[in-house]
Coordinates of C-alpha atoms in Angstrom, one line a residue:
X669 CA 23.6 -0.8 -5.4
X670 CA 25.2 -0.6 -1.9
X671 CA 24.0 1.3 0.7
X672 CA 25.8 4.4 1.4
X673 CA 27.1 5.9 5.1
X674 CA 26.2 9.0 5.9
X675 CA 28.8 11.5 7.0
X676 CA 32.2 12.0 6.3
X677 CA 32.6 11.2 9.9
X678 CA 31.2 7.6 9.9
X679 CA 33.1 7.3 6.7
X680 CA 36.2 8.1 8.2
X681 CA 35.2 5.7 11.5
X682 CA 34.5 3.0 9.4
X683 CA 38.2 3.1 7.8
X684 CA 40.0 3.0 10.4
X685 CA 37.8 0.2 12.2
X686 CA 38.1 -1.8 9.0
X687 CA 42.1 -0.8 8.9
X688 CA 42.5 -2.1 12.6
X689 CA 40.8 -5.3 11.6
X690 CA 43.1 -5.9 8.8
X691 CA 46.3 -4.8 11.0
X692 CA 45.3 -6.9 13.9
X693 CA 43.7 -10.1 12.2
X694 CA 41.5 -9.8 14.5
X695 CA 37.9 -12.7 13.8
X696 CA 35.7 -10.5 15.8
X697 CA 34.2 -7.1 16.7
X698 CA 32.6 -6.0 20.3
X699 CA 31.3 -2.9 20.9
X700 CA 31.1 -3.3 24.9
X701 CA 31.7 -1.0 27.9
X702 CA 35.4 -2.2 27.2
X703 CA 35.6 -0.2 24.0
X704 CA 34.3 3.0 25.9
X705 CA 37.4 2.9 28.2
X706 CA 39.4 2.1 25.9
X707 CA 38.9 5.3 24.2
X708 CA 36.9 4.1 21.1
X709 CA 35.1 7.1 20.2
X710 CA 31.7 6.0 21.3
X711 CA 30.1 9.9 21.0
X712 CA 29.4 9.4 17.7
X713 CA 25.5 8.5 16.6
X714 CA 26.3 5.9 14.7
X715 CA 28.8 4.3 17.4
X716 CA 26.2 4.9 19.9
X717 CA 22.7 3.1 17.9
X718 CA 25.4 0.3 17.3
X719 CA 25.7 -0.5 20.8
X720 CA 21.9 0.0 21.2
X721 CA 21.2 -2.9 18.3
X722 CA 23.9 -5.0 19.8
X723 CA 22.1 -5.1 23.0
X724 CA 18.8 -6.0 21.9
X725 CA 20.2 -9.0 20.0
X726 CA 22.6 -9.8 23.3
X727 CA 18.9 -9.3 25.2
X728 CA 16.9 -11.8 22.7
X729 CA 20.0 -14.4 22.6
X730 CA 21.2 -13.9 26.6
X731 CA 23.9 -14.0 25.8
X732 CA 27.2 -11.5 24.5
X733 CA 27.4 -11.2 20.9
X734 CA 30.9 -11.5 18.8
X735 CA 30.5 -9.7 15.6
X736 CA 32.3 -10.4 12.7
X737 CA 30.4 -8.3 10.1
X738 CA 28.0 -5.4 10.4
X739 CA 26.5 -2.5 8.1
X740 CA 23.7 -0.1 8.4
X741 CA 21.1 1.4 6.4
X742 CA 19.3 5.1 7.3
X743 CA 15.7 4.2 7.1
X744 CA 12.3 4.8 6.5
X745 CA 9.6 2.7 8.3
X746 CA 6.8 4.9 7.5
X747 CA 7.8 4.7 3.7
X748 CA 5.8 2.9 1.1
X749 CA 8.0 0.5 0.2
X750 CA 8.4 -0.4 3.8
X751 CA 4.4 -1.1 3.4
X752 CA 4.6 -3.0 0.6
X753 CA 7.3 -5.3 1.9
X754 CA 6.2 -5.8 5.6
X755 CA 2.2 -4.9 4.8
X756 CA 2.1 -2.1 8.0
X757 CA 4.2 1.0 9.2
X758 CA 6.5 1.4 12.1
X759 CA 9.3 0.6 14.1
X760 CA 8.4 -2.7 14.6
X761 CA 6.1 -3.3 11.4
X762 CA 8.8 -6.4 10.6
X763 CA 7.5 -8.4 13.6
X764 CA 4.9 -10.4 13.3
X765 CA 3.6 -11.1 16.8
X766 CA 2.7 -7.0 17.2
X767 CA -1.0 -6.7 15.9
X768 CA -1.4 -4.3 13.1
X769 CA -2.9 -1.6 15.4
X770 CA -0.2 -2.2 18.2
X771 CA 2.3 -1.2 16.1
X772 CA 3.8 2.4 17.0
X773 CA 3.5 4.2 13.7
X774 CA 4.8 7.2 15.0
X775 CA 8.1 5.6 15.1
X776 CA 9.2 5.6 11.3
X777 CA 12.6 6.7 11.4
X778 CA 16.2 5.4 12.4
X779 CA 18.9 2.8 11.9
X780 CA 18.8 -0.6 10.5
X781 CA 21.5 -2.9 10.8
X782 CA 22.0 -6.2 9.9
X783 CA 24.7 -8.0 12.1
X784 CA 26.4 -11.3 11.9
X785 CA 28.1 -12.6 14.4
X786 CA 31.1 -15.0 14.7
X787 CA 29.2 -18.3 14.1
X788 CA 27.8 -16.6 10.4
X789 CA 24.2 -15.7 12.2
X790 CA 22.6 -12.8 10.8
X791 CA 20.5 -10.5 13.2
X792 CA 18.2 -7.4 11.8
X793 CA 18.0 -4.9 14.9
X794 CA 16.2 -1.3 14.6
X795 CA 17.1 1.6 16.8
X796 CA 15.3 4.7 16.0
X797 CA 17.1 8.3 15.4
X798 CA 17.1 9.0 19.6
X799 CA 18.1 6.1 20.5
X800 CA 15.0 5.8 22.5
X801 CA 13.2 2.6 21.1
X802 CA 14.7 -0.6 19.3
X803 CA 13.9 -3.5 18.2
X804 CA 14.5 -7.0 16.5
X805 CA 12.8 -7.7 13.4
X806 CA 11.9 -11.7 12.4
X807 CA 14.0 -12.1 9.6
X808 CA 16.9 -10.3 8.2
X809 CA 15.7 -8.1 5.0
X810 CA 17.1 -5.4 3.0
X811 CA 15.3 -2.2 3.3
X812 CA 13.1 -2.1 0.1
X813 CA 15.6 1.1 -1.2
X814 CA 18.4 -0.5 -1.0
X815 CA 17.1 -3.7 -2.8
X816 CA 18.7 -3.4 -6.2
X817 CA 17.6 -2.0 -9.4
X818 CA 13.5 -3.0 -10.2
X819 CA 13.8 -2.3 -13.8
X820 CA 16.5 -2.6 -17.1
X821 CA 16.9 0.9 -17.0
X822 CA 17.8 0.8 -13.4
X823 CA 20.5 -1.5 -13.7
X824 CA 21.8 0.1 -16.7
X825 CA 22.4 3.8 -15.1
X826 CA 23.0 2.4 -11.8
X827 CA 25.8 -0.1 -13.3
X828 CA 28.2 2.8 -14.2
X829 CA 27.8 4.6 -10.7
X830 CA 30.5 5.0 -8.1
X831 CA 30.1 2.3 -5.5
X832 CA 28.9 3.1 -2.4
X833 CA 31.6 3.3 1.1
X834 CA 29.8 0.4 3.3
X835 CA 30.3 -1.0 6.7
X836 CA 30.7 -4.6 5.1
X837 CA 29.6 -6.6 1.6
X838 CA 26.8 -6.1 -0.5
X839 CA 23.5 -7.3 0.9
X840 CA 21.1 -9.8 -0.4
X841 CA 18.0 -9.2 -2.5
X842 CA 15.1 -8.2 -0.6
X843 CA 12.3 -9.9 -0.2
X844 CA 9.1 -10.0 -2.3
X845 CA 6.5 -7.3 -1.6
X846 CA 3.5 -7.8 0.3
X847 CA 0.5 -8.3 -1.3
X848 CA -3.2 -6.9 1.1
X849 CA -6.7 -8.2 0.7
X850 CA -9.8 -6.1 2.2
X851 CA -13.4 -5.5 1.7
X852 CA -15.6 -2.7 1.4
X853 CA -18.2 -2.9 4.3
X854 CA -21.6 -1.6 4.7
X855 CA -20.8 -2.1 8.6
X856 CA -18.5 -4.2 10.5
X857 CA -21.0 -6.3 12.2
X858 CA -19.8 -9.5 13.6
X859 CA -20.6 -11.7 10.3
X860 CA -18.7 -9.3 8.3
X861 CA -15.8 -9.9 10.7
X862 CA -15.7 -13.2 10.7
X863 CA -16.0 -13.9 6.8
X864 CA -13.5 -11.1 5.9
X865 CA -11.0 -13.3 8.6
X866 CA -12.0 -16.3 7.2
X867 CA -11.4 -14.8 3.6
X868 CA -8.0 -14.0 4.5
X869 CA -8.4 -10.1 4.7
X870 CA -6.6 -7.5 6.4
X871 CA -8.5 -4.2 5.3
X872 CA -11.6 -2.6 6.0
X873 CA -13.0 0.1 3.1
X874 CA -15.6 2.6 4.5
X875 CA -17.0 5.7 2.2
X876 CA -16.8 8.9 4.5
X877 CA -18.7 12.0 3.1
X878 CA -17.5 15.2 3.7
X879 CA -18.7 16.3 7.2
X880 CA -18.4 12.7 8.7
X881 CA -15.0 12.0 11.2
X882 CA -14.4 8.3 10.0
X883 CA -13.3 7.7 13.7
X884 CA -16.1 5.3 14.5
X885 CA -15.3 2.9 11.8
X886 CA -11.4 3.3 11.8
X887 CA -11.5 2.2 16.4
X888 CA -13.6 -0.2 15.4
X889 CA -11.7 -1.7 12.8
X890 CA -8.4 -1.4 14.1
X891 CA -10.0 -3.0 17.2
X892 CA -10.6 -6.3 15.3
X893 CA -7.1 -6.0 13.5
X894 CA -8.2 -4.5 10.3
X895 CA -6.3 -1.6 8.7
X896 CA -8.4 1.3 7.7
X897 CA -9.0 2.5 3.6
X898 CA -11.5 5.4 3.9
X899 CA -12.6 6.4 0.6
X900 CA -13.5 10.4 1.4
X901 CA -16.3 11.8 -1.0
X902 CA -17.0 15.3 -1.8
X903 CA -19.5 17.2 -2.7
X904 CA -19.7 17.9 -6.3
X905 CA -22.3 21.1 -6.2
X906 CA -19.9 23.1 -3.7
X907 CA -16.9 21.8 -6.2
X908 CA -18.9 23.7 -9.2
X909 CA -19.8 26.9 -7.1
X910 CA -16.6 27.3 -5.8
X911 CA -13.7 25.0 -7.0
X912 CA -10.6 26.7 -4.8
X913 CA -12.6 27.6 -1.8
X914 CA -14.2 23.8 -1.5
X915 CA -10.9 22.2 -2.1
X916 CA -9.4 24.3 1.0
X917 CA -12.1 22.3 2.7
X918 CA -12.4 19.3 1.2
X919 CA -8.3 19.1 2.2
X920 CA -9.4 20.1 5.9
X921 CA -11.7 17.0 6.0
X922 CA -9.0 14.3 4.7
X923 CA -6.6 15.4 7.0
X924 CA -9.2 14.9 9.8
X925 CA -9.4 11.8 8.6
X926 CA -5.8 11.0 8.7
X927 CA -5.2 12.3 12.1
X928 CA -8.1 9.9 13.1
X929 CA -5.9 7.3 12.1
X930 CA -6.8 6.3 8.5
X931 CA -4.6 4.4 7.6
X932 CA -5.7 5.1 3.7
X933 CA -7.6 7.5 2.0
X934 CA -9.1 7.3 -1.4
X935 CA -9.3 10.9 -3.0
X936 CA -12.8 11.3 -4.0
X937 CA -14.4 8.7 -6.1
X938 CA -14.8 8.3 -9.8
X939 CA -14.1 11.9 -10.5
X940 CA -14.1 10.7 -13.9
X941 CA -18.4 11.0 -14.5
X942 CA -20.9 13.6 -13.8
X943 CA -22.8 11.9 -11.2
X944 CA -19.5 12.4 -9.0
X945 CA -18.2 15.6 -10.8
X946 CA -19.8 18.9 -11.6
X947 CA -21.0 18.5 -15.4
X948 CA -18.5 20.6 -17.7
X949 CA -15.6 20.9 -15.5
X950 CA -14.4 16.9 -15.7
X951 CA -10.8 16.0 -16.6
X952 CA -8.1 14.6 -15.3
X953 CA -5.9 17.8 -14.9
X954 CA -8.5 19.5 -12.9
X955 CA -9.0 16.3 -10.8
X956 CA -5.1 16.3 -10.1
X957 CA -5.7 20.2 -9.1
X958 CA -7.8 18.7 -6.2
X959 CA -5.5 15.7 -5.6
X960 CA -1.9 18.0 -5.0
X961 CA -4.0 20.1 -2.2
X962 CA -5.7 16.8 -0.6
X963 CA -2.5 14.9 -0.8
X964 CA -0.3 17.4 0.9
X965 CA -2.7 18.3 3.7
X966 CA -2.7 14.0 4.2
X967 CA 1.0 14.2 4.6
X968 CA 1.2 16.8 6.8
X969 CA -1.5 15.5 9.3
X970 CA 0.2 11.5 9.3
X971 CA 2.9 11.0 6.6
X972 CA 2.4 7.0 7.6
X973 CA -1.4 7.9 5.6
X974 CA -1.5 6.3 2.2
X975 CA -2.6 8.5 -0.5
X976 CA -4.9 6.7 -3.0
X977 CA -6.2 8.3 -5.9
X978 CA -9.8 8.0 -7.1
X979 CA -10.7 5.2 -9.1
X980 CA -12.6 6.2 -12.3
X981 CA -15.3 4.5 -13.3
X982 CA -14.3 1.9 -16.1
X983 CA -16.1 3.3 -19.3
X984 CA -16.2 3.7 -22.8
X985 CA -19.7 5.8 -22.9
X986 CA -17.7 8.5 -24.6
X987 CA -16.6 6.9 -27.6
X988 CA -13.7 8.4 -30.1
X989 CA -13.5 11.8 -28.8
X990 CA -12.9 10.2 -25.2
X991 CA -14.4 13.3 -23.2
X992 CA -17.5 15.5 -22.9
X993 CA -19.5 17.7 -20.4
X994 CA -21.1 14.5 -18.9
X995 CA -17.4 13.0 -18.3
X996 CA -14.5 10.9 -19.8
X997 CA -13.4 8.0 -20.6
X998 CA -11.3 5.9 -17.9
X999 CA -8.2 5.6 -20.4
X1000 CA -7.8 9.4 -21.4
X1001 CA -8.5 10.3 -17.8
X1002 CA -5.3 8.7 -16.6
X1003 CA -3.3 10.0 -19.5
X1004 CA -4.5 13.6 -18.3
X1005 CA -3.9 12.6 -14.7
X1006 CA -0.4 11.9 -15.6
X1007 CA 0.2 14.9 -17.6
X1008 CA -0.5 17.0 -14.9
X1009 CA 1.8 15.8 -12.8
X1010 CA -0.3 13.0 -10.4
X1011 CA 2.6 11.1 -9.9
X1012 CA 4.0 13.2 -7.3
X1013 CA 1.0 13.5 -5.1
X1014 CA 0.0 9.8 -4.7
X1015 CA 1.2 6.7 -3.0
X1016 CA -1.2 4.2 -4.9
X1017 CA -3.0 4.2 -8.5
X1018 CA -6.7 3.8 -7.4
X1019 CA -8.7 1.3 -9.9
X1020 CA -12.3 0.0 -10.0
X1021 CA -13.1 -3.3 -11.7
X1022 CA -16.8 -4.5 -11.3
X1023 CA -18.3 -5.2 -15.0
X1024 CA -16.1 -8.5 -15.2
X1025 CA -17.9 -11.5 -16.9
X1026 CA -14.9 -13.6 -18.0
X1027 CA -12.4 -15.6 -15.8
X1028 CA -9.6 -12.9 -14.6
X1029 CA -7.1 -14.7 -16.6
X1030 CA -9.0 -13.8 -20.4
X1031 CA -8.4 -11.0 -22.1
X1032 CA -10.7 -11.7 -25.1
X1033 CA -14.5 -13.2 -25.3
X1034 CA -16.6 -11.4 -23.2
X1035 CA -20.1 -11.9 -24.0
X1036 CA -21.8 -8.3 -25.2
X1037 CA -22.1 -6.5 -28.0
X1038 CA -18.7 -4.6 -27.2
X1039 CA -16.5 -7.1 -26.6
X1040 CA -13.0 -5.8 -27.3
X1041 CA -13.4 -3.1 -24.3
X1042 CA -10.4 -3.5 -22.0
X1043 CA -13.0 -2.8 -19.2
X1044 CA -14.6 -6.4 -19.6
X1045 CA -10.8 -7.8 -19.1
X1046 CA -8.7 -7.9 -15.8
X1047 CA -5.3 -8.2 -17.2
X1048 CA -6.2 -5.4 -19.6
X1049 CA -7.8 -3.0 -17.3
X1050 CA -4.5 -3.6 -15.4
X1051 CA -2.3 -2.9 -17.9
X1052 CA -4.4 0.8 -19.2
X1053 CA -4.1 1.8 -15.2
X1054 CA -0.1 0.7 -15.1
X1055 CA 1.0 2.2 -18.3
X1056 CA 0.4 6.2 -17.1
X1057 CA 2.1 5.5 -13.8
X1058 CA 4.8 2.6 -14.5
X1059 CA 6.2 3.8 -11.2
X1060 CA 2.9 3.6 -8.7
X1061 CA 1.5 0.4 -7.5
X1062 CA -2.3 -0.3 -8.5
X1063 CA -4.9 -0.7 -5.3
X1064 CA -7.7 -2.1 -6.4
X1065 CA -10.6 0.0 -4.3
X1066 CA -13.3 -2.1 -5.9
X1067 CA -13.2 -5.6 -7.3
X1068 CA -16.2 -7.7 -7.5
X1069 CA -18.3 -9.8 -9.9
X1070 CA -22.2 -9.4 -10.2
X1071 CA -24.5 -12.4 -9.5
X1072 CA -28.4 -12.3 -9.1
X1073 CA -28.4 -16.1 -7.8
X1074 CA -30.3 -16.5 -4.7
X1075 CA -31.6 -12.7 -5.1
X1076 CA -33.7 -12.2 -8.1
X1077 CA -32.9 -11.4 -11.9
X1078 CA -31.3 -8.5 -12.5
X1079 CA -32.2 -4.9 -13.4
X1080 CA -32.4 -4.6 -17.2
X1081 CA -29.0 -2.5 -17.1
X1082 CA -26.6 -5.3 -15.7
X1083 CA -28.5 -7.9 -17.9
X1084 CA -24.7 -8.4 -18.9
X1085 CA -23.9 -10.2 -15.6
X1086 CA -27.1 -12.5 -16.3
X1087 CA -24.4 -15.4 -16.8
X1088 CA -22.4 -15.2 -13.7
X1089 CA -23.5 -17.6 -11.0
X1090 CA -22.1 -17.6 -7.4
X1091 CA -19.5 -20.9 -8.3
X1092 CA -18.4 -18.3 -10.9
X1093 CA -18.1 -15.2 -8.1
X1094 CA -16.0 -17.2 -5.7
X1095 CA -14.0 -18.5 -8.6
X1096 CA -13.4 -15.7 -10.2
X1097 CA -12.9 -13.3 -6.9
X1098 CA -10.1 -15.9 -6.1
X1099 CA -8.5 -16.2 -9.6
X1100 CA -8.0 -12.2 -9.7
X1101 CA -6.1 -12.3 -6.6
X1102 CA -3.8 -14.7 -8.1
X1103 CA -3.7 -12.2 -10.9
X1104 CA -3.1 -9.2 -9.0
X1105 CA -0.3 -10.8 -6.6
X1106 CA 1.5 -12.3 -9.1
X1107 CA 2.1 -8.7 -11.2
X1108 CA 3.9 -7.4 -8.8
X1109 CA 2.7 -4.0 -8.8
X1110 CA -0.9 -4.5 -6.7
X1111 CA -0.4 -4.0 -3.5
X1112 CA -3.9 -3.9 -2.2
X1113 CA -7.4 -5.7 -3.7
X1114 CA -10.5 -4.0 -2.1
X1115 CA -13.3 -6.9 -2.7
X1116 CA -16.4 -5.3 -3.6
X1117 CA -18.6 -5.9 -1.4
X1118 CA -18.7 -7.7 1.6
X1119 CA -22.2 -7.3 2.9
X1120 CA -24.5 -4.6 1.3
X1121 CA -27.9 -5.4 1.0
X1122 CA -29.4 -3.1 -1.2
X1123 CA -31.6 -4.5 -4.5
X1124 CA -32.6 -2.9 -6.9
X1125 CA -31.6 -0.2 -9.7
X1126 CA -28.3 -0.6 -8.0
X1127 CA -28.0 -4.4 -7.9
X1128 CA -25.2 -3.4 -4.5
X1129 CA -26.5 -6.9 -2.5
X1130 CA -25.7 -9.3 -6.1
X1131 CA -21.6 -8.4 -5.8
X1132 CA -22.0 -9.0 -1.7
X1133 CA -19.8 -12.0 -0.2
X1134 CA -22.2 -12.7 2.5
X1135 CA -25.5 -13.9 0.6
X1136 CA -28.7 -13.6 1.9
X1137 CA -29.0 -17.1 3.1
X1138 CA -25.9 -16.4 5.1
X1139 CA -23.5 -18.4 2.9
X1140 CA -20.1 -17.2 1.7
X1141 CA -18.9 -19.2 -1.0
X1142 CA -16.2 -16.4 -1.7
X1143 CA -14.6 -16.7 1.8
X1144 CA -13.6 -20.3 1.2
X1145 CA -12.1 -19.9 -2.7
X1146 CA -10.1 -16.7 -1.1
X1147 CA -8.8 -18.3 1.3
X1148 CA -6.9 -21.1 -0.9
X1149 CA -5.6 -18.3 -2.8
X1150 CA -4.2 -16.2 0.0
X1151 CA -3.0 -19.1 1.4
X1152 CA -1.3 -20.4 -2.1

């Protein structure tokens, strides 16, 4: 699909530039103070963010550029499929050398051309809407939109539609989207840092309750280059007393948070159960009720803020009839969620996966009782999240495998982890992020956890990275497969 011009004006522009090409055989097209006097009608936006681009590439190359070919696209920087494709937000999210929290996010709209001068060089300059700010990106990529058809379907109804007017030919495939690693913190002390860079990670998670600002852990992690997932819990007894009235603050709180600078929030967490949901009132319609309210008070505080919806907790407690007063199953959850419309009010599917005692590539084999759960399997928990939301990328906001080496045995209730040892941790942590980049549809994978330390009924310190003796066999197995 080509990208289309906007305004009968620019249409009209383009026309007769292409006309007097064709007329004069001319090899080459300058949009200089010489075009100005000669009475080129330089007034017009477009015209005018032209000449901008042209003289950031002219400023990078010193040097005048001869153009031979341009076009344009109208775009969106703070989008999320700018994200997924450049892995941050902003003007200049496609250049590498601007740390993620140097880059001005509050920049997300404007032109992007892609220009090719006389010698066949392509150059990729951005000029926002006022003219004001521009930029040259690294490479030359086509805006995620205007990247083709991602599905059959696509194609299909796209494949009978009126060509779009463009400034020259059809651009290239984009390039493959971005895939983020992160890890959920207990703090951000100086060991975490340092293993989550050696890991390969580029996300902090941090669990805000209700009352708490999130600013000290989002400046400190943007400080050491991390991008910011808060997950934002509420408080399930005001929920119960007063449903409307407690969402109208819980949606004050997350847009506190997003004005801090999250730079994504996780919707409550695991709305699916009653130890995070009042007892009798749990389903995925009414969860969405609270989702629509939180979502659009996130977008109105920092559009560039990536709405993640909760992860339920992976379960199968409540058997055929899928729901009860106590909760619901995962599965039937996210059919409800989808039936009431979740789609449209977030950016990301949010999806736990922590009970996993088989390598991520198995589907089949798990050792317990009840085996044929999807919950034991990555590639089928995958597939139960992607089916409701075939249009929604997955973000895993916990992934981890349980191990007692080093710590102690394990609490009666996780006795199913008894088998994992800490070769089987890094291995395994490193083989699902092969599986989850290669989909296609994971854009982030939250490691569960980095360094808690807690033992006990809540085995929190067996899933930790850092182990207690200060080793990380995780960092090193991550690594290779970020770097793969």
């Amino acid at each position: 699909m080509r990208p289309k011009l906007a305004g009968a004006k620019a249409k009209q522009l383009l026309a007769a530039l292409l006309a007097a090409l064709t007329l004069l055989s001319v090899a080459s097209l300058a949009l200089t103070q010489d075009d100005a006097e000669a009475g080129r009608p330089t007034g017009d936006p477009l015209m005018l963010a032209l000449a901008v681009a042209r003289e950031v590439v002219e400023e990078a190359n010193d040097g005048q550029l001869n153009v031979i070919r341009w076009l344009y696209y109208e775009d969106d920087w703070g989008s999320l499929d700018s994200w997924r494709l450049y892995g941050s937000f902003g003007i200049d999210n496609c250049i590498a050398e601007v740390p993620v929290m140097l880059k001005r996010t509050e920049i997300l709209f404007g032109w992007t051309f892609t220009i090719t001068d006389v010698s066949g060089r392509e150059y990729q300059p951005r000029v926002s809407y006022d003219l004001a700010e521009a930029v040259l990106c690294d490479e030359v990529l086509v805006p995620p939109r205007y990247g083709g058809p991602t599905s059959p379907e696509q194609a299909e109804a796209e494949a009978g539609a009126e060509d779009a007017t463009t400034a020259s030919v059809a651009p290239a495939a984009a390039g493959a989207a971005r895939f983020a690693l992160g890890g959920h913190v207990a703090g951000l002390d100086a060991n975490a840092v340092s293993a989550m860079q050696r890991a390969g990670m580029t996300w902090v998670k941090k669990q805000v309750r209700h009352g708490g600002s999130g600013g000290g852990i989002i400046a400190q992690a943007h400080a050491q280059g991390f991008r910011v997932l808060i997950g934002a819990l509420g408080d399930k007894n005001r929920l119960a007393s007063d449903f409307d009235g407690y969402v109208g603050d819980y949606a004050l709180f997350v847009a506190a948070l997003a004005r801090n600078g999250a730079d994504a929030i996780e919707v409550w967490n695991e709305p699916n159960i009653e130890r995070e949901w009042p007892r009798g009132q749990i389903s995925g319609a009414r969860y969405v009720d609270l989702l629509k309210v939180a979502y659009e008070a996130i977008k109105a505080a920092n559009p560039s803020t990536l709405v993640v919806s909760g992860a339920p907790a992976p379960t199968g407690f409540f058997a055929a009839a899928g729901c009860a007063d106590g909760g619901c199953n995962d599965d039937l959850f996210m059919q409800q969620m989808a039936q009431a419309g979740a789609a449209n009010y977030m950016d990301c599917v949010g999806i736990h996966y922590n009970s996993g005692i088989t390598p991520p590539q198995a589907t089949s084999g798990a050792p317990v009782g009840s085996s044929g759960h999807y919950s034991w399997y990555l590639p089928n928990m995958m597939s139960v999240y992607r089916n409701p939301f075939p249009t929604r990328p997955l973000c895993f906001t916990e992934l981890g495998y349980l191990t007692g080496e080093g710590i102690g045995q394990l609490p009666a209730a996780f006795n199913w982890a008894s088998g994992i040892s800490l070769a089987h941790q890094a291995q395994w942590l490193a083989g699902a992020v092969n599986v989850a980049r290669s989909s296609g549809y994971v854009h982030l994978l939250v490691v569960w956890n980095v360094n808690f330390t807690t033992w006990g009924a809540d085995p929190q310190a067996g899933y930790a990275m850092l182990r207690p003796d200060g080793s990380c066999p995780a960092c090193d197995s991550l690594t290779a497969a970020m770097r793969a």
